[in-house]
Amino acid sequence: MANPAHAVPADHAAAPTQSYFMSWLMTTDHKRIGVLYGLSAICFFVLGGIEALVIRTQLAAPGQHIVDAATYNALFTMHGTTMIFLGVMPMSAAFFNYLIPLQIGARDVVFPRLNAFSFWLFLFGAIVLNVPFLLTPFVDMRVIPDGGWFGYATLTEKTYTPGASIDFWICGLQILGVASMAAGFNFIVTIFNLRAPGMSLLRMPVFTWMTLVVQFLVVLSFPCITIALVLLMFDRLFGTHFYMPEGGGDPLLWQHLFWLFGHPEVYILILPAMGIVSEVLPTFSRKPLFGAPFVIFSGITIGLLGFGVWSHHMFTTGLGATSDAAFSVTTMLIAIPTGVKIFNWLATIWGGQLRLTTSMLYALGFVCMFTMGGLSGIMHASPPVDLQQQDSYFVVAHFHYVLFGGAVFGLLSGIYYWFPKMNGRFLSESWGKVIFWILFVGFNTTFFPMHIVGAAGMPRRIYTYDAGLGWETPNLIETVGAFTIAVGVLFFVIDLVRSIRSTSGPLAGPNPWDGSSLEWVTESPPKVHNFDVTPTVYSERPVWEKNYGPGPGYSLPTVEEHIHLPPPSIRPFYLATGVAWFLVSWLVAGQFFTFGVCSALVAVCVILYSCVSWFLEEGH
Amino acid sequence: MLPASSGSAAAGHHEPQAEYAVTGVPSYKLAMWTFLGSDCFFFGALIGTYMTYRGKSLNGPYPLDVFAPAVTSISTFDLLLSSLFMVLAVHYAKRGEINKMMLWTGLTMLGGLVFLGFQAFEFHSFVEEGLTMKSNIFGCTFFTLTGFHGAHVAIGVLLLGLLAWSVRTGKVVNPGLTTEVIGLYWHFVDIVWILIFTLVYLLEFTK
Amino acid sequence: MLAPRRLLARLFAVVGSVLPLALVAGCGSSTMSTIEGHSDLTRSILDIYGTIFWIDLFLFVLVQGILIVAVIKFRATGKETAPPEQVHGNLQMEVGWTIAPVLILLVIAIPTVSFIFDSQAQAKDDALVVNATGKQWWFKFEYPGYSFETANEIHVPLGRQVDVRLQSDNVIHAFWAPQIAAKRDMVPGRVNHITFTADTVGTFLGQCAEYCQDSHALMKFRVMVDTPEDFEKWANHEKQPVADTNEASDGFKAFQGATCIACHAIAGSSAQARVGPNLTHVGSRTRIAAGLLENNEANLKLWLKDPSAVKPGEGRNGVGMPNLNLTDEQITTLVAYLQSLK
């Protein structure tokens, strides 16, 4: 029973009988879960980066045979899947987890165990996707996912890809989908229900706002890919023909369902970075975000429009003139709220006192390169131009400007901004600036020439190309750029590890950057229960106004609070195991049908047991 | 400013954070609404798939060859009735009349089980008549859509069972809220069935 | 305003003087360049491409300019005593930069929408119809008006509208010939159209643009734009059966003996299978292996020796050309025979 009297302040990790390992396995602390997400994301980002380096090495010169065609196809599939689902999304999730409760003045998310469940399930999904790399030497079939991150039917059907590669991909994505949706419900309710007193919706930090929009996109778009994958799995497993024209199906149904998920997914990747930049630019300009309500409503508009543009990925599939025209116009409409955001960011720094910290450099780099990606996006929003650019390297350049120059730079800005909050000490600023310039130069060296080589007609997803088409030099430059990025990432990882282990260096204190939102009230790193007393908020910039006026900003009531925090729990890990087991069973059923089905039934029992024990678990 | 530490908590008291509710909607309830919003897209995708492929089968059996409207109407009525039982269960749970709540919860479960029985019977007879998941695009879409709906009903029955058992053993702090949240789910699944019944079954008979 | 197309070409030339490689991309005859048009379709695409390019360039300079000026002008000196003026926003400016993009987008959207409807209009009655089917990993071209079939090389007449009907009976492919036909997908279970009228005689490159597994990178084709006379000559030759249909010849016996006949057709002979490319006039094609290799003796031998060494995935899962484990003798006979099929 919840007995407030003895619960002041209960430490999640304090149970003395727990080993260090078990304390992480059983943690329900949003900050620890955030750290787990962040570290996993960095590992997978490095893995996806290594895949990219092999790809770039192969393409450095025409007609190379560093890897064969099949391996190359697996590599670009895994590079895309990894960077999207295991790199950028969990890195964003790390920030959601760590920051949302701090920014809204809460002690944790609303369902801490569900939060832990999301993380473990994410980790299982990531493992399922990557385990084929280890399996390959031991099996006599293709097992590394090789259907492209978009997995277009009919190629992914059993007829055309008979091995287990697509089954691993389906299973991994299904697991990740459940994990993302569970986190989505959690954060929506957290943001609505756990805000500190006085924090009306429009007083929420912009990062929290963008998180809210992203969670709505997650819970509404992931069901579409879940169904798309289920239908594909049924085709492969039970001989249905949802996507096979021979049986009356239509391969374009896959594309509709996939992009109905896939386009909101693009905003799931970019909106968190936009939120981060909307925090960083004002702080280091020492000004409020210009037109904050407009930035927020632009984010909401982008989210809403994101559900109405999916067919712009299908301009070449022959949907008909009316559909092409309609989706072209809706796609162009998205440029409006996006433009509003960019101009508001520019107006934010205009007239400020800019402190060019590493975090600020990344945020400025974000604005610079995201703009570039947005502008090239306007080109293929127009179907005639898309008929030339679709599936060419021009598009590869476009979305890397959005997702690397945009999302990843935004996330790096966030890492440099909030690292002292998480760690108590800073990342090296001098190294940080060097790394920024390495990455900035490396990034543009890698991806700018892709515009040129794309305009010169180089298609995507080709493992080799002929000399004489004007593709050689840009490709070589791109490869040099890719290794430059690798050097930058290597330095970053070294500095990150060094900083985490460091016990010297200046302490950050609660508010090292003169930030304005509630996380800067807490100690660095925050106490397990975040706030000794829940603050009351009077402004959308509580900490800034407290320091500089004109309003009181926030206040800390003097009433004594009973702090009750959820105790550690192993149930999330059990339930995640059960759910992952259930979904992996269907992967196994692709090769050993009866065994797989029996295993799925056992998994259902594990899930039921975990659910019941979860439901009945006592608070301590 | 702090919400009361008891009274608003739903099942379990493990998540004290769940007791706060700035919006005034209890967190468990808000979470259920969010989930149902998500589930709308889940069924939206399934029903969309069914409707896209409606009438596109290259060979039989076609819907009119296998549908038995009388049987499905009875099972539909049964599911609707179970929703009424659910309303009553919520009503008594909120008034704290646990015995009556248990009675109506049991009847709701029974309604769900009868519906699942009908579905098993229907699937069996369709297979007998030669309609399987493989036979044509109607088979693919029909079994997938109604199968996933059936799975939702089955999960609902399990949830109600868990509810009844934990109320009986006193594990639930606030039976009113918990019953109401599960009730939301039950009604949603019911409404989805009305959509399916209309679009999949009734539409075939409107020519 | 100059024709946007020409401006675009000039701009790429300017970029090219900075990066000489761009020149290579933008010029030359046998390229995949998307900024060079040789048909009504690709030229009207370039008009819109050019318009957007200039708008984009203007916006790019504007945004980056403001960004750079702001960073230089408002960099903190460290001597500030108080925070800068706390400006929270400005309604007029917000309305301004909401409406300005709408106007800019109208400039793009109007020609875009009109292009969409024009380019997808029904083909003219006298258009040349070509049925193009994507295979793993080659292109089949049928000329129903002339009743013959060829592979990987499509000939079209100058100045006459062509209606390419795109299909697939396996996975999705895309027909992309940037300078002539732009791109559309070949989707199983559908027929898509590209209609265009070529305006330059020459050979133009094309390539599959939708990932279709192992040899996707090597799935190429060529569009040969001929004068109307040359085209008629070519088409009339293609529809003739081969001159030498003597099935007792060593060559044809080798063709039968090596089981080529199970998949390939030679018009006028008993070889009528339609699995692989039609070989009736294979000797007169310029390339083999889906545009990958020049059509000569050495390459034909290389191909017959082990197709999957040339194009990965050939013969795997029953897709494409299997390795028939032919002897050198068989190969020599076969190559001579294939080269005789002019």
JSON list of N, CA and C in Angstrom, two decimals, chain A residues 107-113 188-189 192-195 219-220 223 227 230 234 238 240-242 246 248 250 253 564 615-616 618, chain B residues 11 13-18 20 22-23 25 27-28 31 34 38 41-42 46 53 58 133-134 136-137 140 144 148 165-166:
[
{"chain": "A", "resi": 107, "resn": "ARG", "atom": "N", "xyz": [8.13, 14.09, -10.92]},
{"chain": "A", "resi": 107, "resn": "ARG", "atom": "CA", "xyz": [9.15, 13.25, -10.31]},
{"chain": "A", "resi": 107, "resn": "ARG", "atom": "C", "xyz": [9.51, 12.06, -11.19]},
{"chain": "A", "resi": 108, "resn": "ASP", "atom": "N", "xyz": [8.62, 11.70, -12.11]},
{"chain": "A", "resi": 108, "resn": "ASP", "atom": "CA", "xyz": [8.90, 10.62, -13.05]},
{"chain": "A", "resi": 108, "resn": "ASP", "atom": "C", "xyz": [7.82, 10.68, -14.10]},
{"chain": "A", "resi": 109, "resn": "VAL", "atom": "N", "xyz": [7.87, 9.74, -15.03]},
{"chain": "A", "resi": 109, "resn": "VAL", "atom": "CA", "xyz": [6.76, 9.65, -15.97]},
{"chain": "A", "resi": 109, "resn": "VAL", "atom": "C", "xyz": [5.58, 9.02, -15.25]},
{"chain": "A", "resi": 110, "resn": "VAL", "atom": "N", "xyz": [4.43, 9.00, -15.91]},
{"chain": "A", "resi": 110, "resn": "VAL", "atom": "CA", "xyz": [3.23, 8.56, -15.21]},
{"chain": "A", "resi": 110, "resn": "VAL", "atom": "C", "xyz": [3.24, 7.06, -14.94]},
{"chain": "A", "resi": 111, "resn": "PHE", "atom": "N", "xyz": [3.79, 6.28, -15.88]},
{"chain": "A", "resi": 111, "resn": "PHE", "atom": "CA", "xyz": [3.86, 4.82, -15.68]},
{"chain": "A", "resi": 111, "resn": "PHE", "atom": "C", "xyz": [5.33, 4.39, -15.79]},
{"chain": "A", "resi": 112, "resn": "PRO", "atom": "N", "xyz": [6.07, 4.48, -14.68]},
{"chain": "A", "resi": 112, "resn": "PRO", "atom": "CA", "xyz": [7.51, 4.21, -14.76]},
{"chain": "A", "resi": 112, "resn": "PRO", "atom": "C", "xyz": [7.83, 2.79, -15.23]},
{"chain": "A", "resi": 113, "resn": "ARG", "atom": "N", "xyz": [7.00, 1.81, -14.82]},
{"chain": "A", "resi": 113, "resn": "ARG", "atom": "CA", "xyz": [7.33, 0.45, -15.23]},
{"chain": "A", "resi": 113, "resn": "ARG", "atom": "C", "xyz": [7.08, 0.26, -16.73]},
{"chain": "A", "resi": 188, "resn": "ILE", "atom": "N", "xyz": [2.34, 10.84, -23.59]},
{"chain": "A", "resi": 188, "resn": "ILE", "atom": "CA", "xyz": [1.17, 11.70, -23.80]},
{"chain": "A", "resi": 188, "resn": "ILE", "atom": "C", "xyz": [0.49, 11.96, -22.46]},
{"chain": "A", "resi": 189, "resn": "VAL", "atom": "N", "xyz": [0.26, 10.86, -21.71]},
{"chain": "A", "resi": 189, "resn": "VAL", "atom": "CA", "xyz": [-0.42, 11.02, -20.42]},
{"chain": "A", "resi": 189, "resn": "VAL", "atom": "C", "xyz": [0.46, 11.81, -19.46]},
{"chain": "A", "resi": 192, "resn": "PHE", "atom": "N", "xyz": [0.27, 15.50, -20.33]},
{"chain": "A", "resi": 192, "resn": "PHE", "atom": "CA", "xyz": [-1.02, 16.10, -20.01]},
{"chain": "A", "resi": 192, "resn": "PHE", "atom": "C", "xyz": [-1.26, 16.17, -18.50]},
{"chain": "A", "resi": 193, "resn": "ASN", "atom": "N", "xyz": [-0.88, 15.11, -17.80]},
{"chain": "A", "resi": 193, "resn": "ASN", "atom": "CA", "xyz": [-1.36, 14.99, -16.43]},
{"chain": "A", "resi": 193, "resn": "ASN", "atom": "C", "xyz": [-0.35, 15.33, -15.34]},
{"chain": "A", "resi": 194, "resn": "LEU", "atom": "N", "xyz": [0.92, 15.36, -15.65]},
{"chain": "A", "resi": 194, "resn": "LEU", "atom": "CA", "xyz": [1.89, 15.53, -14.56]},
{"chain": "A", "resi": 194, "resn": "LEU", "atom": "C", "xyz": [2.55, 16.90, -14.55]},
{"chain": "A", "resi": 195, "resn": "ARG", "atom": "N", "xyz": [2.01, 17.85, -15.28]},
{"chain": "A", "resi": 195, "resn": "ARG", "atom": "CA", "xyz": [2.61, 19.18, -15.27]},
{"chain": "A", "resi": 195, "resn": "ARG", "atom": "C", "xyz": [2.51, 19.80, -13.88]},
{"chain": "A", "resi": 219, "resn": "VAL", "atom": "N", "xyz": [1.86, 7.12, -31.82]},
{"chain": "A", "resi": 219, "resn": "VAL", "atom": "CA", "xyz": [0.76, 6.21, -31.50]},
{"chain": "A", "resi": 219, "resn": "VAL", "atom": "C", "xyz": [-0.23, 6.12, -32.65]},
{"chain": "A", "resi": 220, "resn": "LEU", "atom": "N", "xyz": [-0.27, 7.12, -33.52]},
{"chain": "A", "resi": 220, "resn": "LEU", "atom": "CA", "xyz": [-1.22, 7.05, -34.63]},
{"chain": "A", "resi": 220, "resn": "LEU", "atom": "C", "xyz": [-0.61, 6.47, -35.90]},
{"chain": "A", "resi": 223, "resn": "PRO", "atom": "N", "xyz": [0.51, 2.00, -35.79]},
{"chain": "A", "resi": 223, "resn": "PRO", "atom": "CA", "xyz": [-0.45, 0.94, -36.12]},
{"chain": "A", "resi": 223, "resn": "PRO", "atom": "C", "xyz": [-0.48, 0.63, -37.62]},
{"chain": "A", "resi": 227, "resn": "ILE", "atom": "N", "xyz": [0.13, -3.13, -39.11]},
{"chain": "A", "resi": 227, "resn": "ILE", "atom": "CA", "xyz": [-0.76, -3.88, -40.00]},
{"chain": "A", "resi": 227, "resn": "ILE", "atom": "C", "xyz": [-0.02, -4.26, -41.28]},
{"chain": "A", "resi": 230, "resn": "VAL", "atom": "N", "xyz": [2.09, -7.13, -40.48]},
{"chain": "A", "resi": 230, "resn": "VAL", "atom": "CA", "xyz": [1.30, -8.34, -40.19]},
{"chain": "A", "resi": 230, "resn": "VAL", "atom": "C", "xyz": [0.85, -8.97, -41.50]},
{"chain": "A", "resi": 234, "resn": "PHE", "atom": "N", "xyz": [1.75, -12.61, -42.84]},
{"chain": "A", "resi": 234, "resn": "PHE", "atom": "CA", "xyz": [0.75, -13.61, -43.23]},
{"chain": "A", "resi": 234, "resn": "PHE", "atom": "C", "xyz": [1.03, -14.13, -44.63]},
{"chain": "A", "resi": 238, "resn": "PHE", "atom": "N", "xyz": [1.50, -17.82, -44.04]},
{"chain": "A", "resi": 238, "resn": "PHE", "atom": "CA", "xyz": [0.27, -18.59, -44.23]},
{"chain": "A", "resi": 238, "resn": "PHE", "atom": "C", "xyz": [-0.17, -18.66, -45.69]},
{"chain": "A", "resi": 240, "resn": "THR", "atom": "N", "xyz": [-1.19, -16.28, -47.66]},
{"chain": "A", "resi": 240, "resn": "THR", "atom": "CA", "xyz": [-2.17, -15.30, -48.15]},
{"chain": "A", "resi": 240, "resn": "THR", "atom": "C", "xyz": [-1.50, -14.50, -49.27]},
{"chain": "A", "resi": 241, "resn": "HIS", "atom": "N", "xyz": [-2.24, -13.60, -49.90]},
{"chain": "A", "resi": 241, "resn": "HIS", "atom": "CA", "xyz": [-1.63, -12.84, -51.01]},
{"chain": "A", "resi": 241, "resn": "HIS", "atom": "C", "xyz": [-2.10, -11.41, -50.98]},
{"chain": "A", "resi": 242, "resn": "PHE", "atom": "N", "xyz": [-1.86, -10.76, -49.85]},
{"chain": "A", "resi": 242, "resn": "PHE", "atom": "CA", "xyz": [-2.26, -9.37, -49.71]},
{"chain": "A", "resi": 242, "resn": "PHE", "atom": "C", "xyz": [-1.54, -8.48, -50.73]},
{"chain": "A", "resi": 246, "resn": "GLU", "atom": "N", "xyz": [-1.03, -12.06, -58.27]},
{"chain": "A", "resi": 246, "resn": "GLU", "atom": "CA", "xyz": [-1.50, -13.36, -58.72]},
{"chain": "A", "resi": 246, "resn": "GLU", "atom": "C", "xyz": [-2.74, -13.80, -57.95]},
{"chain": "A", "resi": 248, "resn": "GLY", "atom": "N", "xyz": [-4.89, -11.60, -56.48]},
{"chain": "A", "resi": 248, "resn": "GLY", "atom": "CA", "xyz": [-5.84, -10.50, -56.36]},
{"chain": "A", "resi": 248, "resn": "GLY", "atom": "C", "xyz": [-5.35, -9.36, -55.48]},
{"chain": "A", "resi": 250, "resn": "ASP", "atom": "N", "xyz": [-2.42, -6.36, -54.20]},
{"chain": "A", "resi": 250, "resn": "ASP", "atom": "CA", "xyz": [-1.84, -5.22, -54.90]},
{"chain": "A", "resi": 250, "resn": "ASP", "atom": "C", "xyz": [-0.57, -4.77, -54.15]},
{"chain": "A", "resi": 253, "resn": "LEU", "atom": "N", "xyz": [-0.61, -1.57, -52.03]},
{"chain": "A", "resi": 253, "resn": "LEU", "atom": "CA", "xyz": [-1.20, -1.47, -50.70]},
{"chain": "A", "resi": 253, "resn": "LEU", "atom": "C", "xyz": [-0.08, -1.36, -49.66]},
{"chain": "A", "resi": 564, "resn": "HIS", "atom": "N", "xyz": [6.87, 9.86, -2.85]},
{"chain": "A", "resi": 564, "resn": "HIS", "atom": "CA", "xyz": [6.86, 8.42, -3.02]},
{"chain": "A", "resi": 564, "resn": "HIS", "atom": "C", "xyz": [7.27, 8.09, -4.43]},
{"chain": "A", "resi": 615, "resn": "PHE", "atom": "N", "xyz": [0.29, -6.42, -12.62]},
{"chain": "A", "resi": 615, "resn": "PHE", "atom": "CA", "xyz": [-0.94, -5.82, -12.14]},
{"chain": "A", "resi": 615, "resn": "PHE", "atom": "C", "xyz": [-1.02, -5.87, -10.62]},
{"chain": "A", "resi": 616, "resn": "LEU", "atom": "N", "xyz": [-0.48, -6.95, -10.07]},
{"chain": "A", "resi": 616, "resn": "LEU", "atom": "CA", "xyz": [-0.64, -7.16, -8.64]},
{"chain": "A", "resi": 616, "resn": "LEU", "atom": "C", "xyz": [0.59, -6.76, -7.83]},
{"chain": "A", "resi": 618, "resn": "GLU", "atom": "N", "xyz": [3.13, -5.17, -5.54]},
{"chain": "A", "resi": 618, "resn": "GLU", "atom": "CA", "xyz": [2.95, -4.23, -4.44]},
{"chain": "A", "resi": 618, "resn": "GLU", "atom": "C", "xyz": [3.99, -3.13, -4.50]},
{"chain": "B", "resi": 11, "resn": "ALA", "atom": "N", "xyz": [-5.99, 0.58, -10.31]},
{"chain": "B", "resi": 11, "resn": "ALA", "atom": "CA", "xyz": [-5.41, -0.71, -10.00]},
{"chain": "B", "resi": 11, "resn": "ALA", "atom": "C", "xyz": [-3.95, -0.57, -9.58]},
{"chain": "B", "resi": 13, "resn": "HIS", "atom": "N", "xyz": [-0.91, 0.31, -6.71]},
{"chain": "B", "resi": 13, "resn": "HIS", "atom": "CA", "xyz": [-0.55, 1.62, -6.19]},
{"chain": "B", "resi": 13, "resn": "HIS", "atom": "C", "xyz": [0.91, 1.77, -6.42]},
{"chain": "B", "resi": 14, "resn": "HIS", "atom": "N", "xyz": [1.34, 1.06, -7.46]},
{"chain": "B", "resi": 14, "resn": "HIS", "atom": "CA", "xyz": [2.75, 1.02, -7.74]},
{"chain": "B", "resi": 14, "resn": "HIS", "atom": "C", "xyz": [3.20, 2.32, -8.35]},
{"chain": "B", "resi": 15, "resn": "GLU", "atom": "N", "xyz": [2.28, 2.98, -9.02]},
{"chain": "B", "resi": 15, "resn": "GLU", "atom": "CA", "xyz": [2.67, 4.14, -9.79]},
{"chain": "B", "resi": 15, "resn": "GLU", "atom": "C", "xyz": [2.01, 5.38, -9.21]},
{"chain": "B", "resi": 16, "resn": "PRO", "atom": "N", "xyz": [2.61, 5.88, -8.14]},
{"chain": "B", "resi": 16, "resn": "PRO", "atom": "CA", "xyz": [1.97, 7.01, -7.46]},
{"chain": "B", "resi": 16, "resn": "PRO", "atom": "C", "xyz": [1.85, 8.20, -8.40]},
{"chain": "B", "resi": 17, "resn": "GLN", "atom": "N", "xyz": [2.78, 8.30, -9.38]},
{"chain": "B", "resi": 17, "resn": "GLN", "atom": "CA", "xyz": [2.70, 9.41, -10.32]},
{"chain": "B", "resi": 17, "resn": "GLN", "atom": "C", "xyz": [1.35, 9.38, -11.04]},
{"chain": "B", "resi": 18, "resn": "ALA", "atom": "N", "xyz": [0.80, 8.17, -11.18]},
{"chain": "B", "resi": 18, "resn": "ALA", "atom": "CA", "xyz": [-0.44, 8.04, -11.92]},
{"chain": "B", "resi": 18, "resn": "ALA", "atom": "C", "xyz": [-1.60, 8.67, -11.18]},
{"chain": "B", "resi": 20, "resn": "TYR", "atom": "N", "xyz": [-1.61, 11.77, -10.00]},
{"chain": "B", "resi": 20, "resn": "TYR", "atom": "CA", "xyz": [-1.77, 13.17, -10.40]},
{"chain": "B", "resi": 20, "resn": "TYR", "atom": "C", "xyz": [-2.69, 13.20, -11.61]},
{"chain": "B", "resi": 22, "resn": "VAL", "atom": "N", "xyz": [-3.58, 16.54, -13.89]},
{"chain": "B", "resi": 22, "resn": "VAL", "atom": "CA", "xyz": [-3.76, 17.96, -14.13]},
{"chain": "B", "resi": 22, "resn": "VAL", "atom": "C", "xyz": [-5.01, 18.22, -14.96]},
{"chain": "B", "resi": 23, "resn": "THR", "atom": "N", "xyz": [-5.26, 17.32, -15.92]},
{"chain": "B", "resi": 23, "resn": "THR", "atom": "CA", "xyz": [-6.41, 17.52, -16.80]},
{"chain": "B", "resi": 23, "resn": "THR", "atom": "C", "xyz": [-7.72, 17.18, -16.12]},
{"chain": "B", "resi": 25, "resn": "VAL", "atom": "N", "xyz": [-8.73, 14.24, -15.87]},
{"chain": "B", "resi": 25, "resn": "VAL", "atom": "CA", "xyz": [-9.01, 12.88, -16.33]},
{"chain": "B", "resi": 25, "resn": "VAL", "atom": "C", "xyz": [-7.96, 11.96, -15.71]},
{"chain": "B", "resi": 27, "resn": "SER", "atom": "N", "xyz": [-5.20, 9.32, -14.97]},
{"chain": "B", "resi": 27, "resn": "SER", "atom": "CA", "xyz": [-4.17, 8.92, -15.94]},
{"chain": "B", "resi": 27, "resn": "SER", "atom": "C", "xyz": [-4.47, 7.60, -16.63]},
{"chain": "B", "resi": 28, "resn": "TYR", "atom": "N", "xyz": [-5.01, 6.63, -15.84]},
{"chain": "B", "resi": 28, "resn": "TYR", "atom": "CA", "xyz": [-5.30, 5.34, -16.48]},
{"chain": "B", "resi": 28, "resn": "TYR", "atom": "C", "xyz": [-6.34, 5.50, -17.58]},
{"chain": "B", "resi": 31, "resn": "ALA", "atom": "N", "xyz": [-4.77, 7.23, -20.53]},
{"chain": "B", "resi": 31, "resn": "ALA", "atom": "CA", "xyz": [-3.93, 6.27, -21.26]},
{"chain": "B", "resi": 31, "resn": "ALA", "atom": "C", "xyz": [-4.81, 5.38, -22.12]},
{"chain": "B", "resi": 34, "resn": "THR", "atom": "N", "xyz": [-5.94, 7.22, -25.13]},
{"chain": "B", "resi": 34, "resn": "THR", "atom": "CA", "xyz": [-4.83, 7.33, -26.09]},
{"chain": "B", "resi": 34, "resn": "THR", "atom": "C", "xyz": [-4.67, 6.02, -26.85]},
{"chain": "B", "resi": 38, "resn": "SER", "atom": "N", "xyz": [-5.10, 5.10, -30.87]},
{"chain": "B", "resi": 38, "resn": "SER", "atom": "CA", "xyz": [-4.13, 4.35, -31.65]},
{"chain": "B", "resi": 38, "resn": "SER", "atom": "C", "xyz": [-4.79, 3.14, -32.30]},
{"chain": "B", "resi": 41, "resn": "PHE", "atom": "N", "xyz": [-6.53, 3.60, -35.56]},
{"chain": "B", "resi": 41, "resn": "PHE", "atom": "CA", "xyz": [-5.70, 3.51, -36.77]},
{"chain": "B", "resi": 41, "resn": "PHE", "atom": "C", "xyz": [-5.40, 2.05, -37.09]},
{"chain": "B", "resi": 42, "resn": "PHE", "atom": "N", "xyz": [-5.26, 1.24, -36.04]},
{"chain": "B", "resi": 42, "resn": "PHE", "atom": "CA", "xyz": [-5.02, -0.19, -36.24]},
{"chain": "B", "resi": 42, "resn": "PHE", "atom": "C", "xyz": [-6.17, -0.80, -37.03]},
{"chain": "B", "resi": 46, "resn": "LEU", "atom": "N", "xyz": [-6.83, -2.04, -41.06]},
{"chain": "B", "resi": 46, "resn": "LEU", "atom": "CA", "xyz": [-7.40, -3.35, -41.40]},
{"chain": "B", "resi": 46, "resn": "LEU", "atom": "C", "xyz": [-8.68, -3.21, -42.22]},
{"chain": "B", "resi": 53, "resn": "TYR", "atom": "N", "xyz": [-9.92, -4.16, -51.04]},
{"chain": "B", "resi": 53, "resn": "TYR", "atom": "CA", "xyz": [-9.95, -5.44, -51.77]},
{"chain": "B", "resi": 53, "resn": "TYR", "atom": "C", "xyz": [-11.35, -6.00, -51.92]},
{"chain": "B", "resi": 58, "resn": "LEU", "atom": "N", "xyz": [-10.50, -13.13, -57.29]},
{"chain": "B", "resi": 58, "resn": "LEU", "atom": "CA", "xyz": [-10.43, -13.67, -58.64]},
{"chain": "B", "resi": 58, "resn": "LEU", "atom": "C", "xyz": [-11.24, -14.95, -58.75]},
{"chain": "B", "resi": 133, "resn": "MET", "atom": "N", "xyz": [-7.82, -18.70, -45.53]},
{"chain": "B", "resi": 133, "resn": "MET", "atom": "CA", "xyz": [-7.01, -17.49, -45.72]},
{"chain": "B", "resi": 133, "resn": "MET", "atom": "C", "xyz": [-6.33, -17.49, -47.08]},
{"chain": "B", "resi": 134, "resn": "LYS", "atom": "N", "xyz": [-6.12, -18.69, -47.63]},
{"chain": "B", "resi": 134, "resn": "LYS", "atom": "CA", "xyz": [-5.38, -18.76, -48.88]},
{"chain": "B", "resi": 134, "resn": "LYS", "atom": "C", "xyz": [-6.28, -18.71, -50.10]},
{"chain": "B", "resi": 136, "resn": "ASN", "atom": "N", "xyz": [-8.75, -16.92, -51.50]},
{"chain": "B", "resi": 136, "resn": "ASN", "atom": "CA", "xyz": [-8.82, -15.73, -52.35]},
{"chain": "B", "resi": 136, "resn": "ASN", "atom": "C", "xyz": [-8.63, -14.49, -51.49]},
{"chain": "B", "resi": 137, "resn": "ILE", "atom": "N", "xyz": [-8.67, -13.31, -52.13]},
{"chain": "B", "resi": 137, "resn": "ILE", "atom": "CA", "xyz": [-8.38, -12.09, -51.40]},
{"chain": "B", "resi": 137, "resn": "ILE", "atom": "C", "xyz": [-9.48, -11.80, -50.38]},
{"chain": "B", "resi": 140, "resn": "CYS", "atom": "N", "xyz": [-8.37, -13.83, -47.39]},
{"chain": "B", "resi": 140, "resn": "CYS", "atom": "CA", "xyz": [-7.24, -13.14, -46.72]},
{"chain": "B", "resi": 140, "resn": "CYS", "atom": "C", "xyz": [-7.75, -12.03, -45.82]},
{"chain": "B", "resi": 144, "resn": "THR", "atom": "N", "xyz": [-8.38, -12.07, -41.55]},
{"chain": "B", "resi": 144, "resn": "THR", "atom": "CA", "xyz": [-7.45, -11.19, -40.84]},
{"chain": "B", "resi": 144, "resn": "THR", "atom": "C", "xyz": [-8.21, -10.13, -40.03]},
{"chain": "B", "resi": 148, "resn": "PHE", "atom": "N", "xyz": [-8.48, -10.42, -35.97]},
{"chain": "B", "resi": 148, "resn": "PHE", "atom": "CA", "xyz": [-7.91, -9.44, -35.05]},
{"chain": "B", "resi": 148, "resn": "PHE", "atom": "C", "xyz": [-8.98, -8.86, -34.13]},
{"chain": "B", "resi": 165, "resn": "TRP", "atom": "N", "xyz": [-11.16, -11.12, -10.55]},
{"chain": "B", "resi": 165, "resn": "TRP", "atom": "CA", "xyz": [-10.34, -11.84, -9.59]},
{"chain": "B", "resi": 165, "resn": "TRP", "atom": "C", "xyz": [-9.66, -10.88, -8.62]},
{"chain": "B", "resi": 166, "resn": "SER", "atom": "N", "xyz": [-9.13, -9.77, -9.14]},
{"chain": "B", "resi": 166, "resn": "SER", "atom": "CA", "xyz": [-8.40, -8.88, -8.24]},
{"chain": "B", "resi": 166, "resn": "SER", "atom": "C", "xyz": [-9.35, -8.07, -7.35]}
]
